[in-house]
Each structure stands twice: as C-alpha cells, then as structure tokens.
Short mmCIF file of C-alpha atoms in Angstrom, two decimals:
data_model
loop_
_atom_site.label_atom_id
_atom_site.label_comp_id
_atom_site.label_asym_id
_atom_site.label_seq_id
_atom_site.Cartn_x
_atom_site.Cartn_y
_atom_site.Cartn_z
CA UNK G 1 9.70 0.10 4.51
CA UNK G 2 6.74 -2.24 3.99
CA UNK G 3 4.97 -2.29 0.64
CA UNK G 4 1.92 -4.54 0.77
CA UNK G 5 -0.65 -5.20 -1.92
CA UNK G 6 -3.56 -4.45 0.40
CA UNK G 7 -4.43 -0.76 0.40
CA UNK G 8 -5.35 0.69 3.77
CA UNK G 9 -8.02 3.37 3.90
CA UNK G 10 -7.81 6.47 6.03
CA UNK G 11 -10.72 8.36 7.50
CA UNK G 12 -12.30 10.37 4.71
CA UNK G 13 -11.86 13.61 6.64
CA UNK G 14 -8.08 13.29 6.32
CA UNK G 15 -8.18 13.17 2.56
CA UNK G 16 -8.71 16.56 1.01
CA UNK G 17 -7.49 18.06 -2.21
CA UNK G 18 -4.61 20.30 -1.29
CA UNK G 19 -4.78 23.57 -3.21
CA UNK G 20 -1.68 24.99 -4.80
CA UNK G 21 -0.12 27.93 -3.06
CA UNK G 22 -2.68 30.71 -3.27
CA UNK G 23 -1.87 34.27 -4.10
CA UNK G 24 -3.70 37.45 -3.24
CA UNK G 25 -6.65 38.31 -5.45
CA UNK G 26 -4.75 41.19 -7.02
CA UNK G 27 -1.77 39.00 -7.81
CA UNK G 28 -4.05 36.33 -9.24
CA UNK G 29 -5.65 38.90 -11.50
CA UNK G 30 -2.27 40.14 -12.66
CA UNK G 31 -1.17 36.57 -13.27
CA UNK G 32 -4.19 35.91 -15.44
CA UNK G 33 -3.70 39.13 -17.35
CA UNK G 34 -0.07 38.39 -18.02
CA UNK G 35 -0.85 34.78 -19.10
CA UNK G 36 2.41 33.68 -17.58
CA UNK G 37 3.54 30.15 -16.90
CA UNK G 38 5.59 29.02 -13.93
CA UNK G 39 9.30 28.62 -14.48
CA UNK G 40 10.93 25.33 -13.50
CA UNK G 41 14.22 25.91 -11.73
CA UNK G 42 16.72 23.11 -12.10
CA UNK G 43 19.03 22.75 -9.14
CA UNK G 44 22.71 22.60 -9.98
CA UNK G 45 25.79 21.38 -8.19
CA UNK G 46 26.71 18.42 -6.05
CA UNK G 47 26.65 18.18 -2.28
CA UNK G 48 29.25 17.39 0.37
CA UNK G 49 29.35 17.46 4.16
CA UNK G 50 30.88 19.61 6.86
CA UNK G 51 30.43 18.47 10.42
CA UNK G 52 26.77 17.60 10.80
CA UNK G 53 25.72 19.71 7.82
CA UNK G 54 25.13 18.85 4.19
CA UNK G 55 26.58 21.69 2.14
CA UNK G 56 26.50 22.87 -1.45
CA UNK G 57 29.49 23.78 -3.59
CA UNK G 58 29.72 27.21 -1.96
CA UNK G 59 29.72 25.74 1.54
CA UNK G 60 26.16 26.79 2.32
CA UNK G 61 24.13 24.42 4.48
CA UNK G 62 21.25 22.74 2.69
CA UNK G 63 18.58 20.37 3.91
CA UNK G 64 17.09 17.38 2.15
CA UNK G 65 13.34 17.28 2.81
CA UNK G 66 11.99 14.64 0.50
CA UNK G 67 9.63 11.75 0.02
CA UNK G 68 9.89 8.08 -0.93
CA UNK G 69 8.18 6.83 -4.08
CA UNK G 70 8.47 3.06 -4.15
CA UNK G 71 7.90 0.36 -6.74
CA UNK G 72 11.17 -0.40 -8.51
CA UNK G 73 11.92 -2.83 -5.67
CA UNK G 74 8.64 -4.71 -6.18
CA UNK G 75 7.42 -7.14 -8.82
CA UNK G 76 6.30 -4.26 -11.04
CA UNK G 77 9.94 -3.13 -11.42
CA UNK G 78 8.71 0.46 -11.65
CA UNK G 79 7.32 3.13 -9.33
CA UNK G 80 3.70 2.49 -8.45
CA UNK G 81 0.76 4.56 -9.58
CA UNK G 82 1.69 4.71 -13.25
CA UNK G 83 -1.27 2.45 -13.92
CA UNK G 84 -3.46 5.50 -13.35
CA UNK G 85 -1.37 8.67 -13.69
CA UNK G 86 1.32 10.27 -15.79
CA UNK G 87 4.73 10.21 -14.13
CA UNK G 88 5.48 13.83 -14.97
CA UNK G 89 2.24 14.95 -13.35
CA UNK G 90 3.13 12.99 -10.22
CA UNK G 91 6.59 14.52 -10.05
CA UNK G 92 5.09 17.97 -10.50
CA UNK G 93 2.79 17.23 -7.57
CA UNK G 94 5.79 16.21 -5.46
CA UNK G 95 7.37 19.56 -6.21
CA UNK G 96 4.14 21.49 -5.68
CA UNK G 97 3.78 19.91 -2.24
CA UNK G 98 7.15 21.41 -1.34
CA UNK G 99 9.43 18.37 -1.28
CA UNK G 100 12.90 18.89 -2.74
CA UNK G 101 14.15 15.31 -3.08
CA UNK G 102 12.84 11.93 -4.19
CA UNK G 103 14.16 8.73 -2.59
CA UNK G 104 13.66 5.88 -5.06
CA UNK G 105 13.96 2.29 -3.78
CA UNK G 106 15.03 -0.35 -6.28
CA UNK G 107 16.01 -4.02 -6.39
CA UNK G 108 18.97 -5.38 -8.31
CA UNK G 109 16.70 -7.72 -10.26
CA UNK G 110 15.13 -4.66 -11.91
CA UNK G 111 18.56 -3.72 -13.26
CA UNK G 112 19.21 -7.13 -14.80
CA UNK G 113 19.40 -7.53 -18.59
CA UNK G 114 15.99 -8.47 -19.90
CA UNK G 115 14.10 -7.06 -16.92
CA UNK G 116 10.72 -5.62 -17.84
CA UNK G 117 8.17 -3.39 -16.19
CA UNK G 118 4.51 -4.10 -15.74
CA UNK G 119 1.55 -2.02 -14.57
CA UNK G 120 2.39 1.08 -16.65
CA UNK G 121 -0.60 2.66 -18.38
CA UNK G 122 0.90 3.42 -21.77
CA UNK G 123 -1.96 5.73 -22.69
CA UNK G 124 -1.13 7.90 -19.68
CA UNK G 125 2.63 7.45 -20.13
CA UNK G 126 3.27 7.06 -23.87
CA UNK G 127 6.96 7.94 -23.60
CA UNK G 128 7.52 4.99 -21.24
CA UNK G 129 6.10 2.35 -23.54
CA UNK G 130 8.54 -0.46 -24.24
CA UNK G 131 11.23 0.87 -21.91
CA UNK G 132 13.18 -1.29 -19.49
CA UNK G 133 13.06 -0.50 -15.76
CA UNK G 134 16.35 1.36 -15.84
CA UNK G 135 15.25 3.34 -18.89
CA UNK G 136 12.12 4.39 -16.99
CA UNK G 137 14.38 5.39 -14.11
CA UNK G 138 16.34 7.52 -16.58
CA UNK G 139 13.12 9.29 -17.56
CA UNK G 140 12.19 9.96 -13.96
CA UNK G 141 15.65 11.30 -13.17
CA UNK G 142 15.53 13.47 -16.27
CA UNK G 143 12.23 15.06 -15.34
CA UNK G 144 13.28 15.50 -11.72
CA UNK G 145 16.19 17.52 -13.05
CA UNK G 146 13.88 19.63 -15.18
CA UNK G 147 11.79 20.40 -12.09
CA UNK G 148 14.76 21.05 -9.82
CA UNK G 149 14.12 17.98 -7.68
CA UNK G 150 17.05 15.88 -6.46
CA UNK G 151 17.16 12.08 -6.36
CA UNK G 152 18.56 9.57 -3.87
CA UNK G 153 18.77 5.97 -5.07
CA UNK G 154 18.04 3.34 -2.42
CA UNK G 155 19.13 -0.25 -2.93
CA UNK G 156 16.19 -1.84 -1.16
CA UNK G 157 16.84 -5.51 -1.92
CA UNK G 158 18.43 -7.88 -4.38
CA UNK G 159 15.20 -9.61 -5.38
CA UNK G 160 11.80 -8.05 -5.94
CA UNK G 161 9.45 -8.00 -2.95
CA UNK G 162 12.10 -9.68 -0.83
CA UNK G 163 13.47 -7.09 1.57
CA UNK G 164 11.79 -8.85 4.49
CA UNK G 165 14.08 -11.83 3.92
CA UNK G 166 17.33 -10.01 3.11
CA UNK G 167 19.18 -9.20 6.31
CA UNK G 168 22.50 -8.53 4.61
CA UNK G 169 23.67 -6.70 1.50
CA UNK G 170 24.12 -10.06 -0.23
CA UNK G 171 22.16 -13.30 -0.12
CA UNK G 172 24.29 -15.95 1.62
CA UNK G 173 24.83 -19.00 -0.56
CA UNK G 174 23.57 -17.37 -3.74
CA UNK G 175 25.98 -17.45 -6.69
CA UNK G 176 24.18 -14.46 -8.22
CA UNK G 177 23.33 -12.02 -5.46
CA UNK G 178 26.80 -11.60 -4.06
CA UNK G 179 28.58 -8.66 -2.51
CA UNK G 180 30.40 -8.11 -5.79
CA UNK G 181 27.11 -7.98 -7.72
CA UNK G 182 25.82 -5.40 -5.22
CA UNK G 183 28.94 -3.28 -5.69
CA UNK G 184 29.02 -3.72 -9.46
CA UNK G 185 25.45 -2.51 -9.84
CA UNK G 186 26.16 0.53 -7.70
CA UNK G 187 29.25 1.35 -9.75
CA UNK G 188 27.18 1.00 -12.92
CA UNK G 189 24.59 3.46 -11.59
CA UNK G 190 27.29 5.85 -10.43
CA UNK G 191 28.71 5.89 -13.94
CA UNK G 192 25.33 6.06 -15.63
CA UNK G 193 24.37 9.21 -13.74
CA UNK G 194 27.85 10.66 -13.52
CA UNK G 195 27.84 14.33 -14.42
CA UNK G 196 24.13 14.62 -13.66
CA UNK G 197 23.75 16.53 -10.40
CA UNK G 198 20.09 15.57 -10.15
CA UNK G 199 21.20 12.31 -8.53
CA UNK G 200 22.96 13.29 -5.32
CA UNK G 201 23.52 10.10 -3.41
CA UNK G 202 23.51 6.35 -2.90
CA UNK G 203 21.65 4.81 0.03
CA UNK G 204 23.78 1.68 -0.06
CA UNK G 205 21.43 -0.89 1.49
CA UNK G 206 18.03 -0.54 3.06
CA UNK G 207 17.56 -1.64 6.67
CA UNK G 208 20.37 -4.04 7.60
CA UNK G 209 18.82 -6.24 10.27
CA UNK G 210 18.85 -9.41 12.33
CA UNK G 211 22.22 -11.02 11.50
CA UNK G 212 23.78 -7.73 10.35
CA UNK G 213 26.50 -6.53 12.73
CA UNK G 214 28.55 -3.37 13.17
CA UNK G 215 32.17 -3.77 14.14
CA UNK G 216 35.53 -5.07 13.00
CA UNK G 217 35.54 -8.78 13.73
CA UNK G 218 32.91 -10.44 11.51
CA UNK G 219 33.66 -9.79 7.82
CA UNK G 220 30.63 -11.72 6.62
CA UNK G 221 28.17 -9.62 8.62
CA UNK G 222 29.90 -6.35 9.59
CA UNK G 223 27.76 -3.92 7.66
CA UNK G 224 29.94 -0.89 8.32
CA UNK G 225 32.95 -2.48 6.65
CA UNK G 226 30.90 -3.58 3.65
CA UNK G 227 29.62 -0.01 3.37
CA UNK G 228 33.22 1.19 3.20
CA UNK G 229 34.06 -1.24 0.41
CA UNK G 230 31.01 -0.33 -1.62
CA UNK G 231 31.16 3.39 -0.85
CA UNK G 232 34.78 3.67 -1.93
CA UNK G 233 34.07 1.77 -5.15
CA UNK G 234 31.25 4.21 -5.92
CA UNK G 235 33.43 7.22 -5.17
CA UNK G 236 36.09 5.89 -7.52
CA UNK G 237 33.47 5.88 -10.28
CA UNK G 238 31.65 9.04 -9.25
CA UNK G 239 33.44 11.16 -6.62
CA UNK G 240 30.53 13.60 -6.37
CA UNK G 241 27.89 11.41 -4.76
CA UNK G 242 26.94 11.37 -1.11
CA UNK G 243 27.41 7.91 0.38
CA UNK G 244 24.47 7.18 2.67
CA UNK G 245 25.01 4.47 5.27
CA UNK G 246 22.15 3.17 7.37
CA UNK G 247 22.52 1.60 10.78
CA UNK G 248 21.80 -1.96 11.83
CA UNK G 249 19.11 -3.34 14.12
CA UNK G 250 21.16 -4.42 17.13
CA UNK G 251 24.44 -3.26 18.64
CA UNK G 252 25.86 -4.24 22.04
CA UNK G 253 22.60 -5.97 22.90
CA UNK G 254 20.42 -2.93 22.24
CA UNK G 255 17.87 -3.16 19.45
CA UNK G 256 15.69 -0.69 17.59
CA UNK G 257 14.15 -0.37 14.14
CA UNK G 258 15.75 -2.14 11.20
CA UNK G 259 18.57 0.11 10.00
CA UNK G 260 18.00 2.48 12.92
CA UNK G 261 20.90 1.62 15.23
CA UNK G 262 24.00 3.76 14.68
CA UNK G 263 25.49 3.27 18.14
CA UNK G 264 28.42 1.40 16.61
CA UNK G 265 29.53 4.42 14.62
CA UNK G 266 30.99 5.90 17.80
CA UNK G 267 33.60 3.14 18.08
CA UNK G 268 33.68 1.95 14.48
CA UNK G 269 33.01 4.93 12.20
CA UNK G 270 32.63 4.39 8.49
CA UNK G 271 35.86 5.50 6.80
CA UNK G 272 35.61 6.61 3.18
CA UNK G 273 38.25 7.77 0.72
CA UNK G 274 36.38 11.10 0.74
CA UNK G 275 35.26 11.69 4.35
CA UNK G 276 33.19 14.71 3.32
CA UNK G 277 30.80 12.48 1.38
CA UNK G 278 29.53 10.39 4.31
CA UNK G 279 25.95 10.72 5.53
CA UNK G 280 24.61 8.36 8.18
CA UNK G 281 20.98 7.34 7.87
CA UNK G 282 18.34 5.77 10.08
CA UNK G 283 14.66 4.84 10.00
CA UNK G 284 12.10 5.45 12.73
CA UNK G 285 8.46 4.45 13.08
CA UNK G 286 5.61 4.72 15.59
CA UNK G 287 3.93 2.22 17.88
CA UNK G 288 1.35 1.30 15.23
CA UNK G 289 4.15 -0.30 13.20
CA UNK G 290 5.71 -2.12 16.15
CA UNK G 291 5.26 -1.68 19.90
CA UNK G 292 8.83 -0.81 20.85
CA UNK G 293 9.31 -0.65 24.65
CA UNK G 294 9.81 3.13 24.79
CA UNK G 295 6.26 3.73 23.59
CA UNK G 296 4.99 2.35 26.89
CA UNK G 297 7.13 4.57 29.11
CA UNK G 298 5.19 6.69 31.64
CA UNK G 299 6.91 9.84 30.36
CA UNK G 300 6.13 9.17 26.68
CA UNK G 301 6.63 11.12 24.40
CA UNK G 302 9.07 13.22 26.45
CA UNK G 303 11.38 10.18 26.59
CA UNK G 304 11.82 10.02 22.81
CA UNK G 305 14.75 12.46 22.46
CA UNK G 306 16.73 10.30 24.87
CA UNK G 307 15.94 7.20 22.82
CA UNK G 308 16.86 8.87 19.54
CA UNK G 309 20.01 10.46 20.93
CA UNK G 310 21.24 7.08 22.12
CA UNK G 311 20.71 5.29 18.83
CA UNK G 312 21.63 8.02 16.33
CA UNK G 313 21.04 11.60 17.41
CA UNK G 314 24.39 11.82 19.20
CA UNK G 315 26.14 11.87 15.81
CA UNK G 316 24.34 15.10 14.97
CA UNK G 317 24.59 16.60 18.46
CA UNK G 318 28.36 16.00 18.53
CA UNK G 319 28.79 17.47 15.03
CA UNK G 320 30.17 14.16 13.77
CA UNK G 321 28.23 13.74 10.54
CA UNK G 322 24.95 14.68 8.87
CA UNK G 323 21.93 12.47 9.43
CA UNK G 324 19.25 11.52 6.93
CA UNK G 325 16.05 10.12 8.39
CA UNK G 326 15.43 7.99 5.33
CA UNK G 327 12.05 6.57 6.33
CA UNK G 328 9.37 7.59 8.80
CA UNK G 329 5.63 7.47 8.40
CA UNK G 330 2.29 6.75 10.03
CA UNK G 331 -1.43 6.60 9.38
CA UNK G 332 -1.92 9.01 12.31
CA UNK G 333 -4.83 6.92 13.57
CA UNK G 334 -3.80 6.92 17.24
CA UNK G 335 -2.84 9.58 19.76
CA UNK G 336 0.47 7.78 20.30
CA UNK G 337 1.32 8.01 16.61
CA UNK G 338 0.37 11.66 16.48
CA UNK G 339 2.56 12.45 19.49
CA UNK G 340 5.43 10.49 17.97
CA UNK G 341 5.36 12.40 14.69
CA UNK G 342 4.96 15.80 16.35
CA UNK G 343 7.88 15.09 18.68
CA UNK G 344 10.03 13.67 15.89
CA UNK G 345 9.56 16.74 13.70
CA UNK G 346 10.56 19.04 16.57
CA UNK G 347 13.66 16.94 17.23
CA UNK G 348 14.95 16.66 13.68
CA UNK G 349 14.23 20.36 13.12
CA UNK G 350 16.82 21.11 15.80
CA UNK G 351 14.95 21.31 19.11
CA UNK G 352 16.95 18.43 20.53
CA UNK G 353 15.69 18.82 24.11
CA UNK G 354 12.10 19.80 23.25
CA UNK G 355 12.28 23.05 25.20
CA UNK G 356 10.71 25.01 22.37
CA UNK G 357 14.02 26.56 21.30
CA UNK G 358 16.30 25.56 18.44
CA UNK G 359 19.64 24.12 19.51
CA UNK G 360 21.19 24.78 16.10
CA UNK G 361 23.93 27.35 15.52
CA UNK G 362 23.02 30.31 13.35
CA UNK G 363 22.91 29.26 9.71
CA UNK G 364 22.79 25.53 10.45
CA UNK G 365 20.00 23.27 9.22
CA UNK G 366 18.23 20.45 10.98
CA UNK G 367 18.53 16.78 10.08
CA UNK G 368 17.56 15.82 6.56
CA UNK G 369 14.63 13.51 5.89
CA UNK G 370 12.60 11.61 3.30
CA UNK G 371 9.07 10.74 4.40
CA UNK G 372 7.56 7.31 3.83
CA UNK G 373 5.80 7.64 1.47
CA UNK G 374 4.03 9.09 -1.58
CA UNK G 375 2.26 5.78 -2.32
CA UNK G 376 -1.08 5.01 -0.66
CA UNK G 377 -0.37 1.26 -0.81
CA UNK G 378 2.09 0.96 2.05
CA UNK G 379 0.39 -1.40 4.46
CA UNK G 380 2.02 -0.01 7.61
CA UNK G 381 1.74 3.69 6.99
CA UNK G 382 -0.40 4.57 4.01
CA UNK G 383 0.90 7.54 2.06
CA UNK G 384 0.63 11.21 1.31
CA UNK G 385 -1.72 10.30 -1.54
CA UNK G 386 -5.11 8.62 -1.16
CA UNK G 387 -6.24 5.52 -3.00
CA UNK G 388 -7.04 7.58 -6.09
CA UNK G 389 -3.34 8.51 -6.32
CA UNK G 390 -4.29 12.20 -6.57
CA UNK G 391 -5.92 13.42 -3.36
CA UNK G 392 -3.50 14.62 -0.68
CA UNK G 393 -3.69 13.83 3.02
CA UNK G 394 -3.51 17.38 4.30
CA UNK G 395 -3.28 16.22 7.92
CA UNK G 396 0.02 14.48 7.22
CA UNK G 397 1.26 17.43 5.21
CA UNK G 398 0.46 19.75 8.12
CA UNK G 399 2.98 17.88 10.28
CA UNK G 400 5.66 18.21 7.59
CA UNK G 401 4.92 21.67 6.25
CA UNK G 402 7.08 23.77 8.56
CA UNK G 403 10.11 21.54 7.94
CA UNK G 404 10.08 21.72 4.15
CA UNK G 405 13.21 23.30 2.68
CA UNK G 406 13.59 25.05 -0.70
CA UNK G 407 14.79 23.23 -3.77
CA UNK G 408 18.48 22.45 -3.40
CA UNK G 409 20.65 24.65 -5.57
CA UNK G 410 17.72 26.57 -6.93
CA UNK G 411 17.55 30.31 -6.89
CA UNK G 412 14.66 32.61 -7.63
CA UNK G 413 15.58 36.16 -8.47
CA UNK G 414 12.11 37.13 -7.28
CA UNK G 415 12.59 35.59 -3.82
CA UNK G 416 13.34 39.01 -2.36
CA UNK G 417 13.15 37.97 1.29
CA UNK G 418 15.20 34.79 0.83
CA UNK G 419 12.44 32.54 2.18
CA UNK G 420 12.81 30.01 -0.64
CA UNK G 421 9.29 30.82 -1.83
CA UNK G 422 8.11 33.59 -4.11
CA UNK G 423 4.91 34.73 -2.43
CA UNK G 424 2.87 37.70 -1.28
CA UNK G 425 5.71 39.15 0.77
CA UNK G 426 7.87 39.39 -2.34
CA UNK G 427 4.99 40.83 -4.35
CA UNK G 428 4.48 43.48 -1.67
CA UNK G 429 8.17 44.38 -1.75
CA UNK G 430 8.08 44.76 -5.51
CA UNK G 431 4.94 46.90 -5.51
CA UNK G 432 6.44 49.03 -2.74
CA UNK G 433 9.34 49.86 -5.07
CA UNK G 434 7.20 50.35 -8.19
CA UNK G 435 8.73 52.86 -10.56
CA UNK G 436 11.88 53.12 -8.51
CA UNK G 437 15.49 52.46 -9.42
CA UNK G 438 18.33 50.67 -7.71
CA UNK G 439 16.04 48.07 -6.15
CA UNK G 440 16.59 44.32 -5.92
CA UNK G 441 13.13 44.08 -7.48
CA UNK G 442 14.56 45.42 -10.75
CA UNK G 443 15.18 41.88 -11.95
CA UNK G 444 16.06 42.73 -15.54
CA UNK G 445 18.36 45.59 -14.57
CA UNK G 446 16.74 48.18 -16.81
CA UNK G 447 16.72 50.80 -14.05
CA UNK G 448 13.01 50.70 -13.27
CA UNK G 449 10.76 48.37 -11.31
CA UNK G 450 7.92 47.89 -13.77
CA UNK G 451 5.68 45.40 -15.51
CA UNK G 452 8.51 43.28 -16.86
CA UNK G 453 9.79 42.72 -13.32
CA UNK G 454 6.27 41.93 -12.15
CA UNK G 455 5.99 39.40 -14.94
CA UNK G 456 9.15 37.64 -13.78
CA UNK G 457 7.94 37.56 -10.19
CA UNK G 458 4.60 36.04 -11.14
CA UNK G 459 6.34 33.56 -13.41
CA UNK G 460 8.42 32.36 -10.46
CA UNK G 461 5.47 32.20 -8.05
CA UNK G 462 5.71 29.37 -5.52
CA UNK G 463 8.64 27.33 -4.15
CA UNK G 464 12.00 28.03 -5.77
#
C-alpha cells in the first residue's frame, strides 16, 4: 500500500506491550523447573488449491493469515526497522503474535546487479553486513523457514518508491523495465527458492490500476493475460508455487480500490498451465484511506458484503477459486474505520451475510489474508508496531486474533485438542492421564504419561 516517510502516531492507549501467551501458574513453575526452551516447528510441503480452498499436500484446507513487512520496494532496498532491531527478533515477534505468513514487497531495482541496502544497523544485524538486497532476502527466508513461517513475495514496483506511478506491470517506453524483465526476475526468484517450501507463492504485481484493464482485446493493458504469461513462466521454473493474481481498479465502468476489482474474472478467468495453483487477490481499505461512495450509504456497514461480493467475494461464494486479501489496514481512529474492520473480519472468516453464522461447509476455511502492516511508518494505516518498532498495538491485534490460523504444515504432538496451540487445555489433558498408558499424551511412546511427556508439552508451548 502506501509507505510514507512521515510516521503517524496513534493514541498512546492503543500501544501496549503484548505479553506472550501466558500459562497457568503451575505450568509456569514446571516450565521454569524443567529449564526448557520452545521448539521451532518448520512447516513443510507446498500448497495447491481446490475450489475456493488452499490445501496442503494431503488435501487438507489451510488458511494464510499473515502480515506485510515492507521496505525492499523502497529506497532502502531492505525491510524497514533493521536500523533499530535484529531481523530474527522481529520475525520471532511475528510468529509470537500468531501470524503464519509474511508478505514481502520488493521492487525489481533491488534485484539488480550492484544493488545495495542502506539503513541496516550492522551492530544489531552482524550477519547482514555487506550483503546485497537479495542476499538479505535469503536470510529472511531462511529464518522464516526455521520458525515455520511461510513467505509470499510481492512484486510491488519496478523502481523503488514508485508504485504510485506504475499502473502496469511494465513501464511504457522504458527499455529496461519491460514485461520481459518483469517475467525474467520472477523466473529467477522461482529458481532461487525452488525446493524451499518456505516460499509458497508469487503475488505477480501489486495493485494494477488506472490504465490497467481486464479482458481479451487490449494486449498492452490487459492485466489478466499478462498474469497468465508470467504465471506460466514461473510454473515452468517452479511448478510448486501458488500464482497470486490481483484485480484491477476498474471493470465495466465500476471502480474500487487499486487491485481490488475482480469482476472481470467471471468472463475472463486467468488460465494457468496448472489450474490448481491460481489464487485471486484483492486489497480493501476504509474510508480514512479514501472516501469510497459505499462508506456514505445509509445502511453502512451492512451494505459492505454486497459491495465485496460484487467486486471479488463472488469468486469465493461460487467456489471458483481461493481469495487472498493481500492488504487491508487502518489506524482505527474513526467509528467508520472500526465498523469496516469488524465487518470485514466477519465476512472473510465465512459469515458472508453477517447473520452471525458461518456459511462455510464443515472443514472449510475462510478467505486468506495478510494484514497491512507490521511497519509503523505506513502513512495511511500505521502498523501493528509502534514507533519504537517493538510495542504492539493490542487494539488492532484484538480485531485479528480470532482469525489467526496455525502455522501451515506444522504439527505439535502436544496439541492434543487440535486447536493449533499448545495451551492449558492440552496441559490439563496430559495431567488428567498422568501415569496412565495408551494415551495420546504419551508422546514418546514409552507406555506411561510422565515427566518426559510433560517436558515435551512445555517445550512446544504456544502456537504450533
């Protein structure tokens, strides 16, 4: 979305330090006595699609619930915040907050030979000193894998700090920033991270807008056809990735957010060589970002599901394809914004008519999403983090909390109730079977639920 150098400040009451998941006093005492450390679970396996669901290799529905961390698309050529914090600590915080995926915007200029980073504090990040932007990206991907986080790469723009001016996936008239350069860089990334299931997908181009069209009659501007060309080239290099295709701004005279109009997919669907790798994506924002006409409707916010269904929700409702809400965010400073976010979370969680009941079939997941953003220095929305790059906005997190999904592909033996989190309920189940045999709480299979099993449970405490 919109990265601006000016940092907006929230009301102080919104910014509180968010404690890690707490345990009962007895469990905390046992944890201290055992001197155990948490185990990082690395997710394994690539993802595909089935109907409107994203599925793992076993066909189980999974949900991407992630966050954007921007910077590679700006003049720093690296994610922001590394001037004050260690990147591994920041990624650990992303995981601790419960997100399972990181969407990383980049610009092609950052991938160019000779490109350099700036703004990295080498004292805080000694292993990044002297690395090129793409080598820093390698490090981030590597540590995401160690933590079990997944990564979506987002081609935000060709030039740094230029997405405002780039309506199309290439820059018309430029001999450098051509469609072929865009495709070649994607193919390079697909090969570079081939075989590494940490990186799960390619968001081909951020927010096609203005002159971008969707159809079959304007080769120079038909975004859907360009997405097919690029997506198929990526799949030839790396057949495992999800191909994420955003909408445009205007179709058939109806306009919405940049990249948020997928109406054209009904008549002109994106056709890939591997249809089960296609994910459509959209962005949505509140009235504080731009006063779209629907925010002034007398029945707002009850009118929002109708708006969303018309532009993109129909693809999910009709079981056509999965949807990824790639960007959405707000400072939550107005009642309108608060109502928008509350309604949006209900809708993408599967209550498509806002009647308080899920409209999803048993076993299905809601729409996937990546919140905008981790950074505090987004002028339009602020971030999950405050200006100190540490303190968490717990008010924002409260809106997202119930929608967070477990790490994708991760499994905790100690998650006895299958909630995706090892917590007090699992501890209670283990203690209830203490000394017994034949229990799922006998993690090491020695025939008795005892201290060794308790140690494993406490070592896995928290999100899987």
